[in-house]
DNA sequence: TAAACGTGGCTTTTT
DNA sequence: GCCACGTTTA
């Protein structure tokens, strides 16, 4: 449980701000004028618009230090909010570094969620909770919702509980309690969404639990309904700082505005061009509206970039210019020119992976133009995680060490969650969700029926499932070996519970005892599947992780908020990750594969969110390019397997948006029409666009292919396209008739079965029936080689 | 109760 | 094409 005395903690704080005020301010020295302004404008609202690589964390930390040094606030009077634990940790470290001592006295520097937990534990009773409430993660949440959906007699095939979960999350992100869900949303989840939301909240209250969304929403509710509480914190938090403001959702926005509305000493840092989390409730509008929300706000733009070369910045700027709703920033740098952004097209996804693998290998020893890059200076950033596979396959094949960043986190792994459910049950025996999770894990012969019996008995007696289980055993309601096993579990849990108070045993030893005596470890030892050893390994790691905590409770509290898993894997490895995961990181050399319409920008994004979705995708492109310090290589493939089906792809519209003068089009080696290969480059005549040149430089270029394109009439590819709809290449399609015999470079010969938009459905002789974009097809008697 | 089989569905992901 | 989930089947 968190301490309730933070308000008095400042006396004992390790920092005495006033004593330091007299000293000089070396932390200001390394700042450029804009950064300095952001630091020194202390009163009133400040919006720090910090482009990629412009030193925003530096400015933010300097601001905190400045507030302390000038005596404007004591360490525990500064509210400093980040989104991730990683960011919070980094800020703490940097502040300590600037101050030359550890920051003990900044209890209110943390993530939105961790700060809200602290606040909510103090005021839980105001929303009907006890201060020791538990925090459910999305897994628990889903299980709970499934039960409710089932109880309501809804066919969860047609209306998956997962969907309900995301609807409720969305409402919570928008700060909507069940009674405030607007009429427009009444139809959600087969018109039962609101009712189930109510039922869910009711159930959470019974369980004395919250989900992640509640942490914020409850605090907003409390601030809105209890003026005295709000007033207390408005006074207490003299200065407020917010990192990544473009990622705030409505609930976080309201929370901040409520806290800041009295003194308005709020400094928000963000970059509207890097808002890439709209799909999970972030509102770019929050940052775009800042000056309206806080009249008289000082807006400071950090535009000097310390990360990338001018070509890379120009390419990124060129792309992001396509977005209409922006605050507008233009990054500049004093860095030397460097390489242009490199663009290359490939035949298919596998070849793209092969080429990138070879390129990385070549880069390690350096080339005529480029310095050598070690593997850990290289990153491959993909739009969707399924793209990673091609690279993993390829890299495994050629023995290129790599690391995938992201993926399932440690605390999300099954065995870890099982183990923690045991711990939870030991610490709080009424944790029904934990009970359900482990009652039959390992197998105890307690199937659905037995579990139902337990449920019934527990409900009839108004007790927890664990107590219900004890009763069931006593009453003989469960028979056979299940009864014996259940009895042992109940007795075991009670025994382990008593052991928590045993001074003779550390909580690590206790954890081991629990896992061993419950039979959980044995379950994995007997498991012959290849994953089992790894899982045992993870369990060992889990026990090791306990070391840093005083007891199991402390550990569980921490884990529920900090799900991250900083793997300290070392060695020179190429990093592979999604664009989302790359935000905030930088690499000397970056590869951006899969720039194809439909994949990136993602079709679904555009279908579901139209222009808004496309703009977010474009920001993602911007984030991707700006991760690169020295070399940025963008690539696309003409064909890709999508859900097992081969599909022809068009290069991404973002490729068209790259300013030509900052891009160099590469030609894959060993393919038709290399540079100087005569005819191949011949088409780059007047009006040649980057896009045309990219297409020319790749594999679909050959004399026959060009003839084909001429026959079809040249498609004005680089004309600005409608942003939301795919342009249909009618000319290309109309060149064919149903029944015609055609040729495709990968699939061979086939006949046209149907025409749909710009795609042809073709029955190939060897490859089966596929839909292919007309431009990759030619008549069988016009085969290009 | 567990293994075998079939169906659908499918971005991004932190707390 | 793959994975997760649910249903059938031994």
XYZ file of N, CA, C and O in Angstrom, chain A residues 12-168:
628
model
N 11.448 16.064 4.833
C 12.516 15.086 4.887
C 13.166 14.882 3.525
O 14.090 14.113 3.390
N 12.654 15.583 2.553
C 13.144 15.383 1.193
C 14.644 15.613 1.100
O 15.222 16.444 1.784
N 15.236 14.851 0.218
C 16.687 14.942 0.088
C 17.111 16.229 -0.616
O 18.264 16.579 -0.653
N 16.143 16.902 -1.217
C 16.485 18.126 -1.937
C 16.029 19.336 -1.135
O 14.895 19.418 -0.703
N 16.880 20.229 -0.990
C 16.464 21.480 -0.385
C 16.606 22.542 -1.455
O 17.684 23.058 -1.724
N 15.510 22.822 -2.090
C 15.554 23.665 -3.275
C 16.127 25.049 -2.985
O 16.946 25.565 -3.727
N 15.681 25.608 -1.895
C 16.126 26.970 -1.620
C 17.636 27.058 -1.422
O 18.279 28.006 -1.861
N 18.161 26.048 -0.820
C 19.603 26.046 -0.584
C 20.368 26.007 -1.903
O 21.477 26.536 -2.005
N 19.748 25.426 -2.891
C 20.458 25.290 -4.155
C 20.294 26.496 -5.061
O 21.018 26.663 -6.020
N 19.297 27.311 -4.751
C 18.948 28.385 -5.672
C 20.112 29.328 -5.943
O 20.200 29.921 -7.011
N 20.978 29.431 -4.992
C 22.053 30.398 -5.147
C 23.140 29.949 -6.116
O 23.837 30.751 -6.697
N 23.217 28.644 -6.326
C 24.283 28.136 -7.196
C 24.060 28.492 -8.658
O 22.946 28.778 -9.066
N 25.105 28.445 -9.460
C 24.921 28.713 -10.881
C 24.082 27.613 -11.529
O 23.734 26.642 -10.894
N 23.768 27.791 -12.774
C 22.836 26.876 -13.421
C 23.453 26.199 -14.627
O 23.143 26.531 -15.763
N 24.346 25.241 -14.387
C 25.027 24.593 -15.514
C 24.066 23.819 -16.409
O 24.350 23.608 -17.578
N 22.935 23.437 -15.856
C 21.988 22.676 -16.661
C 21.388 23.504 -17.788
O 20.766 22.981 -18.685
N 21.546 24.817 -17.722
C 21.011 25.656 -18.787
C 21.997 25.821 -19.943
O 21.618 26.199 -21.044
N 23.252 25.533 -19.658
C 24.299 25.852 -20.629
C 24.147 25.133 -21.966
O 24.309 25.719 -23.013
N 23.815 23.860 -21.904
C 23.788 23.105 -23.143
C 22.514 23.287 -23.951
O 22.283 22.541 -24.894
N 21.690 24.239 -23.609
C 20.406 24.365 -24.306
C 20.468 25.373 -25.439
O 21.129 26.405 -25.323
N 19.749 25.089 -26.520
C 19.646 26.083 -27.585
C 18.560 27.098 -27.192
O 17.834 26.887 -26.213
N 18.442 28.194 -27.942
C 17.527 29.261 -27.501
C 16.090 28.789 -27.300
O 15.433 29.160 -26.324
N 15.597 27.957 -28.202
C 14.219 27.494 -28.069
C 14.053 26.626 -26.829
O 13.114 26.804 -26.041
N 14.997 25.728 -26.639
C 14.929 24.879 -25.460
C 14.983 25.718 -24.197
O 14.261 25.487 -23.229
N 15.827 26.726 -24.246
C 16.001 27.574 -23.081
C 14.720 28.329 -22.747
O 14.317 28.448 -21.591
N 14.058 28.747 -23.807
C 12.793 29.450 -23.602
C 11.759 28.509 -22.969
O 11.001 28.899 -22.082
N 11.763 27.279 -23.453
C 10.818 26.298 -22.905
C 11.094 26.019 -21.439
O 10.193 25.697 -20.684
N 12.339 26.159 -21.069
C 12.704 25.883 -19.683
C 12.404 27.093 -18.792
O 11.906 26.961 -17.668
N 12.681 28.264 -19.323
C 12.618 29.447 -18.468
C 11.249 30.117 -18.398
O 11.018 30.968 -17.542
N 10.366 29.742 -19.329
C 9.002 30.266 -19.235
C 8.259 29.426 -18.214
O 7.688 28.394 -18.541
N 8.287 29.865 -16.975
C 7.793 28.976 -15.935
C 6.333 29.180 -15.608
O 5.631 28.231 -15.271
N 5.837 30.389 -15.700
C 4.461 30.632 -15.289
C 3.506 30.560 -16.461
O 3.809 30.995 -17.563
N 2.352 30.020 -16.187
C 1.320 29.929 -17.207
C 1.528 28.737 -18.117
O 2.527 28.040 -18.020
N 0.562 28.537 -18.988
C 0.609 27.354 -19.865
C 1.695 27.469 -20.930
O 1.872 28.524 -21.527
N 2.397 26.373 -21.142
C 3.433 26.316 -22.173
C 3.192 25.085 -23.018
O 2.962 23.997 -22.485
N 3.210 25.255 -24.301
C 3.156 24.104 -25.198
C 4.509 23.994 -25.888
O 4.922 24.914 -26.588
N 5.175 22.914 -25.623
C 6.474 22.712 -26.253
C 6.278 21.763 -27.424
O 6.032 20.575 -27.228
N 6.325 22.311 -28.621
C 6.187 21.470 -29.809
C 7.569 21.001 -30.200
O 8.383 21.774 -30.696
N 7.797 19.733 -29.932
C 9.154 19.234 -30.094
C 9.194 18.189 -31.184
O 8.691 17.085 -31.000
N 9.740 18.530 -32.296
C 9.870 17.590 -33.405
C 10.782 16.431 -33.045
O 11.443 16.443 -32.001
N 10.815 15.463 -33.919
C 11.642 14.286 -33.677
C 13.103 14.683 -33.543
O 13.617 15.471 -34.330
N 13.751 14.165 -32.519
C 15.190 14.385 -32.369
C 15.597 15.804 -32.027
O 16.717 16.213 -32.310
N 14.708 16.560 -31.408
C 15.039 17.962 -31.126
C 15.413 18.184 -29.661
O 15.507 19.321 -29.224
N 15.580 17.111 -28.916
C 16.036 17.261 -27.537
C 14.940 17.650 -26.573
O 15.129 18.481 -25.693
N 13.801 17.015 -26.719
C 12.673 17.403 -25.867
C 12.849 16.874 -24.450
O 12.513 17.555 -23.495
N 13.378 15.663 -24.309
C 13.537 15.138 -22.955
C 14.538 15.982 -22.185
O 14.365 16.255 -21.004
N 15.547 16.434 -22.914
C 16.543 17.303 -22.299
C 15.884 18.577 -21.780
O 16.093 18.986 -20.641
N 15.042 19.172 -22.633
C 14.389 20.410 -22.236
C 13.432 20.175 -21.070
O 13.350 20.971 -20.132
N 12.718 19.074 -21.144
C 11.749 18.770 -20.102
C 12.428 18.555 -18.753
O 11.995 19.085 -17.729
N 13.502 17.797 -18.781
C 14.192 17.553 -17.513
C 14.836 18.837 -17.001
O 14.809 19.115 -15.804
N 15.370 19.630 -17.920
C 15.976 20.891 -17.485
C 14.923 21.787 -16.843
O 15.192 22.510 -15.880
N 13.712 21.700 -17.359
C 12.635 22.508 -16.787
C 12.333 22.081 -15.349
O 12.166 22.919 -14.462
N 12.283 20.795 -15.147
C 12.042 20.295 -13.787
C 13.153 20.784 -12.861
O 12.895 21.329 -11.776
N 14.378 20.616 -13.319
C 15.513 21.021 -12.491
C 15.464 22.527 -12.225
O 15.714 22.987 -11.104
N 15.088 23.269 -13.238
C 15.009 24.718 -13.096
C 13.962 25.106 -12.047
O 14.178 25.995 -11.215
N 12.820 24.450 -12.092
C 11.766 24.725 -11.105
C 12.268 24.459 -9.696
O 11.973 25.211 -8.759
N 13.044 23.403 -9.578
C 13.575 23.062 -8.256
C 14.631 24.066 -7.816
O 14.612 24.572 -6.690
N 15.538 24.358 -8.726
C 16.681 25.200 -8.397
C 16.271 26.624 -8.070
O 16.913 27.296 -7.276
N 15.248 27.100 -8.736
C 14.821 28.467 -8.478
C 13.866 28.536 -7.308
O 13.357 29.607 -6.983
N 13.575 27.382 -6.721
C 12.716 27.395 -5.550
C 11.243 27.586 -5.865
O 10.440 27.874 -4.983
N 10.875 27.425 -7.145
C 9.468 27.581 -7.503
C 8.604 26.471 -6.912
O 7.436 26.657 -6.623
N 9.194 25.320 -6.791
C 8.423 24.198 -6.257
C 9.351 23.232 -5.563
O 10.519 23.138 -5.907
N 8.782 22.558 -4.593
C 9.528 21.495 -3.962
C 9.340 20.235 -4.810
O 8.359 20.138 -5.552
N 10.249 19.301 -4.641
C 10.201 18.117 -5.510
C 8.846 17.406 -5.504
O 8.416 16.900 -6.520
N 8.194 17.400 -4.361
C 6.930 16.669 -4.324
C 5.731 17.533 -4.690
O 4.597 17.129 -4.532
N 6.004 18.721 -5.176
C 4.908 19.578 -5.637
C 4.852 19.651 -7.158
O 4.081 20.400 -7.726
N 5.733 18.884 -7.787
C 5.746 18.863 -9.246
C 5.086 17.584 -9.727
O 5.456 16.487 -9.312
N 4.089 17.751 -10.569
C 3.429 16.598 -11.170
C 3.995 16.435 -12.571
O 3.897 17.345 -13.399
N 4.608 15.297 -12.815
C 5.267 15.111 -14.097
C 4.817 13.770 -14.670
O 5.102 12.714 -14.100
N 4.074 13.831 -15.752
C 3.399 12.633 -16.242
C 3.976 12.152 -17.567
O 4.178 12.940 -18.494
N 4.190 10.866 -17.647
C 4.638 10.254 -18.902
C 3.658 9.136 -19.266
O 2.754 8.830 -18.501
N 3.880 8.532 -20.405
C 3.004 7.438 -20.819
C 3.540 6.076 -20.439
O 2.794 5.179 -20.097
N 4.846 5.947 -20.535
C 5.419 4.629 -20.282
C 6.331 4.678 -19.074
O 6.863 5.731 -18.709
N 6.494 3.532 -18.494
C 7.414 3.431 -17.367
C 8.829 3.739 -17.794
O 9.605 4.319 -17.047
N 9.118 3.334 -19.022
C 10.454 3.563 -19.541
C 10.761 5.061 -19.577
O 11.832 5.500 -19.144
N 9.807 5.825 -20.064
C 10.000 7.271 -20.142
C 10.140 7.865 -18.745
O 10.972 8.757 -18.515
N 9.337 7.360 -17.813
C 9.412 7.875 -16.442
C 10.790 7.591 -15.836
O 11.400 8.455 -15.207
N 11.240 6.387 -16.082
C 12.539 5.990 -15.554
C 13.643 6.882 -16.127
O 14.516 7.368 -15.410
N 13.546 7.110 -17.432
C 14.584 7.911 -18.070
C 14.585 9.334 -17.517
O 15.643 9.908 -17.257
N 13.395 9.882 -17.319
C 13.344 11.239 -16.766
C 13.959 11.282 -15.376
O 14.696 12.195 -15.048
N 13.622 10.295 -14.569
C 14.182 10.252 -13.219
C 15.704 10.235 -13.273
O 16.371 10.985 -12.561
N 16.203 9.359 -14.161
C 17.658 9.258 -14.272
C 18.280 10.565 -14.706
O 19.300 10.992 -14.171
N 17.644 11.195 -15.689
C 18.263 12.410 -16.209
C 18.181 13.556 -15.218
O 19.091 14.386 -15.142
N 17.080 13.610 -14.496
C 16.981 14.658 -13.478
C 18.063 14.432 -12.419
O 18.765 15.367 -12.021
N 18.193 13.177 -12.005
C 19.243 12.870 -11.027
C 20.599 13.287 -11.560
O 21.406 13.883 -10.849
N 20.823 12.969 -12.827
C 22.097 13.309 -13.442
C 22.354 14.801 -13.422
O 23.449 15.253 -13.077
N 21.340 15.578 -13.767
C 21.517 17.030 -13.805
C 21.719 17.609 -12.423
O 22.443 18.574 -12.233
N 21.036 17.007 -11.452
C 21.150 17.518 -10.093
C 22.397 16.997 -9.408
O 22.832 17.555 -8.398
N 22.921 15.913 -9.934
C 24.070 15.298 -9.299
C 23.708 14.539 -8.038
O 24.518 14.311 -7.176
N 22.438 14.172 -7.920
C 22.023 13.336 -6.789
C 20.732 12.619 -7.155
O 20.026 13.018 -8.070
N 20.420 11.582 -6.440
C 19.212 10.831 -6.779
C 17.963 11.599 -6.393
O 17.945 12.362 -5.441
N 16.931 11.361 -7.176
C 15.679 12.046 -6.920
C 14.837 11.178 -6.008
O 14.181 10.252 -6.440
N 14.881 11.474 -4.748
C 14.086 10.708 -3.801
C 12.740 11.381 -3.626
O 11.734 10.738 -3.415
N 12.771 12.670 -3.743
C 11.589 13.429 -3.352
C 10.636 13.764 -4.473
O 9.919 14.735 -4.374
N 10.650 12.970 -5.560
C 9.674 13.271 -6.608
C 8.658 12.143 -6.744
O 8.692 11.356 -7.675
N 7.745 12.105 -5.792
C 6.784 11.000 -5.796
C 5.775 11.107 -6.936
O 5.107 10.133 -7.246
N 5.673 12.246 -7.540
C 4.626 12.445 -8.543
C 5.186 12.505 -9.953
O 4.644 13.148 -10.829
N 6.328 11.882 -10.134
C 6.833 11.693 -11.486
C 6.534 10.245 -11.848
O 7.033 9.322 -11.210
N 5.700 10.041 -12.843
C 5.347 8.672 -13.206
C 4.358 8.641 -14.350
O 4.068 9.682 -14.942
N 3.874 7.456 -14.634
C 2.892 7.346 -15.715
C 1.535 7.819 -15.215
O 1.276 7.865 -14.010
N 0.664 8.149 -16.140
C -0.703 8.511 -15.788
C -1.283 7.473 -14.836
O -1.886 7.791 -13.818
N -1.058 6.221 -15.212
C -1.700 5.157 -14.457
C -1.106 5.008 -13.064
O -1.849 4.866 -12.089
N 0.210 5.070 -12.953
C 0.783 4.862 -11.632
C 0.420 6.022 -10.712
O 0.177 5.824 -9.522
N 0.355 7.218 -11.233
C -0.035 8.356 -10.404
C -1.498 8.232 -9.986
O -1.860 8.469 -8.844
N -2.328 7.788 -10.923
C -3.740 7.620 -10.587
C -3.951 6.535 -9.539
O -4.823 6.661 -8.692
N -3.160 5.474 -9.593
C -3.296 4.435 -8.574
C -3.021 5.035 -7.207
O -3.761 4.829 -6.248
N -1.963 5.817 -7.137
C -1.598 6.437 -5.867
C -2.734 7.312 -5.342
O -3.075 7.265 -4.166
N -3.276 8.110 -6.247
C -4.358 9.002 -5.837
C -5.604 8.205 -5.464
O -6.266 8.476 -4.462
N -5.894 7.210 -6.287
C -7.136 6.472 -6.076
C -7.095 5.658 -4.782
O -8.112 5.473 -4.129
N -5.932 5.205 -4.391
C -5.866 4.452 -3.138
C -6.236 5.352 -1.955
O -6.735 4.888 -0.949
N -5.983 6.629 -2.109
C -6.344 7.553 -1.039
C -7.832 7.830 -0.987
O -8.364 8.174 0.057
N -8.458 7.770 -2.176
C -9.852 8.227 -2.222
C -10.797 7.156 -2.741
O -11.885 7.460 -3.204
N -10.371 5.902 -2.665
C -11.130 4.808 -3.265
C -12.579 4.773 -2.795
O -13.493 4.519 -3.584
N -12.782 5.099 -1.526
C -14.144 4.966 -0.994
C -15.132 5.896 -1.713
O -16.329 5.653 -1.726
N -14.627 6.942 -2.328
C -15.515 7.877 -3.016
C -16.139 7.272 -4.269
O -17.105 7.789 -4.814
N -15.551 6.187 -4.760
C -16.170 5.504 -5.903
C -16.530 4.059 -5.521
O -16.644 3.187 -6.383
N -16.720 3.852 -4.232
C -17.217 2.553 -3.786
C -16.191 1.440 -3.762
O -16.547 0.268 -3.839
N -14.922 1.800 -3.680
C -13.885 0.766 -3.607
C -13.162 0.868 -2.275
O -13.249 1.894 -1.595
N -12.449 -0.199 -1.943
C -11.574 -0.121 -0.784
C -10.168 0.225 -1.276
O -9.840 -0.037 -2.423
N -9.379 0.766 -0.373
C -8.107 1.295 -0.857
C -7.137 0.199 -1.284
O -6.140 0.481 -1.957
N -7.445 -1.036 -0.975
C -6.548 -2.109 -1.425
C -7.080 -2.806 -2.680
O -6.818 -3.977 -2.909
N -7.847 -2.078 -3.475
C -8.410 -2.660 -4.706
C -7.316 -3.289 -5.569
O -6.156 -2.875 -5.522
N -7.703 -4.283 -6.346
C -6.748 -4.885 -7.280
C -6.960 -4.312 -8.674
O -8.019 -3.784 -8.993
N -5.915 -4.406 -9.468
C -5.977 -3.883 -10.838
C -5.964 -5.051 -11.804
O -5.019 -5.833 -11.823
N -7.012 -5.173 -12.579
C -7.083 -6.276 -13.531
C -6.348 -5.909 -14.800
O -6.385 -4.772 -15.235
N -5.715 -6.897 -15.387
C -5.167 -6.618 -16.715
C -6.171 -7.098 -17.753
O -7.231 -7.619 -17.425
N -5.823 -6.922 -19.003
C -6.819 -7.149 -20.046
C -7.274 -8.610 -20.105
O -8.385 -8.897 -20.531
N -6.429 -9.498 -19.634
C -6.792 -10.905 -19.608
C -7.926 -11.185 -18.623
O -8.902 -11.834 -18.947
N -7.734 -10.662 -17.420
C -8.775 -10.810 -16.396
C -10.057 -10.144 -16.850
O -11.150 -10.663 -16.677
N -9.876 -8.980 -17.434
C -10.993 -8.180 -17.889
C -11.836 -8.986 -18.876
O -13.059 -9.048 -18.777
N -11.145 -9.623 -19.792
C -11.828 -10.376 -20.825
C -12.578 -11.565 -20.221
O -13.704 -11.863 -20.609
N -11.942 -12.218 -19.287
C -12.594 -13.365 -18.669
C -13.878 -12.953 -17.956
O -14.909 -13.608 -18.051
N -13.785 -11.833 -17.287
C -14.948 -11.292 -16.593
C -16.062 -10.971 -17.578
O -17.229 -11.327 -17.371
N -15.703 -10.307 -18.644
C -16.706 -9.925 -19.636
C -17.333 -11.150 -20.283
O -18.534 -11.174 -20.542
N -16.523 -12.156 -20.521
C -17.070 -13.376 -21.115
C -18.168 -13.956 -20.239
O -19.214 -14.373 -20.729
N -17.903 -13.956 -18.936
C -18.923 -14.468 -18.023
C -20.202 -13.654 -18.109
O -21.299 -14.202 -18.140
N -20.052 -12.348 -18.144
C -21.226 -11.490 -18.194
C -21.994 -11.676 -19.496
O -23.221 -11.703 -19.503
N -21.242 -11.805 -20.579
C -21.873 -11.990 -21.879
C -22.666 -13.298 -21.877
O -23.802 -13.368 -22.342
N -22.053 -14.313 -21.306
C -22.718 -15.608 -21.247
C -23.975 -15.523 -20.382
O -25.039 -16.004 -20.766
N -23.812 -14.866 -19.234
C -24.944 -14.730 -18.322
C -26.105 -13.993 -18.973
O -27.270 -14.250 -18.685
N -25.768 -13.072 -19.868
C -26.816 -12.301 -20.533
C -27.425 -13.074 -21.700
O -28.305 -12.572 -22.395
N -26.952 -14.287 -21.899
C -27.506 -15.122 -22.957
C -27.200 -14.626 -24.354
O -28.000 -14.795 -25.278
N -26.045 -13.986 -24.506
C -25.672 -13.477 -25.833
C -24.789 -14.491 -26.535
O -23.926 -15.113 -25.914
N -25.022 -14.667 -27.790
C -24.208 -15.573 -28.589
C -22.852 -14.920 -28.809
O -22.714 -14.008 -29.609
N -21.859 -15.384 -28.083
C -20.588 -14.657 -28.157
C -19.799 -15.016 -29.411
O -18.655 -14.612 -29.569
N -20.439 -15.754 -30.272
C -19.830 -15.952 -31.582
C -20.123 -14.762 -32.463
O -19.255 -14.239 -33.147
N -21.384 -14.370 -32.428
C -21.754 -13.202 -33.225
C -21.269 -11.926 -32.561
O -20.969 -10.948 -33.227
N -21.235 -11.944 -31.257
C -20.831 -10.742 -30.523
C -19.712 -11.089 -29.577
O -19.926 -11.289 -28.394
N -18.517 -11.165 -30.105
C -17.397 -11.602 -29.264
C -17.172 -10.673 -28.076
O -17.293 -9.450 -28.191
N -16.835 -11.279 -26.949
C -16.592 -10.507 -25.731
C -15.438 -9.527 -25.940
O -15.395 -8.455 -25.362
N -14.517 -9.938 -26.791
C -13.376 -9.081 -27.088
C -13.836 -7.728 -27.646
O -13.267 -6.680 -27.338
N -14.879 -7.828 -28.453
C -15.399 -6.600 -29.043
C -16.001 -5.707 -27.955
O -15.780 -4.494 -27.941
N -16.750 -6.339 -27.048
C -17.314 -5.585 -25.932
C -16.195 -4.924 -25.126
O -16.296 -3.761 -24.738
N -15.125 -5.669 -24.917
C -14.001 -5.121 -24.156
C -13.469 -3.861 -24.823
O -13.197 -2.863 -24.155
N -13.357 -3.907 -26.134
C -12.772 -2.720 -26.770
C -13.771 -1.569 -26.794
O -13.381 -0.409 -26.733
N -15.061 -1.886 -26.846
C -16.055 -0.814 -26.779
C -15.993 -0.127 -25.404
O -15.972 1.100 -25.302
N -15.936 -0.948 -24.365
C -15.890 -0.379 -23.011
C -14.598 0.414 -22.802
O -14.615 1.520 -22.261
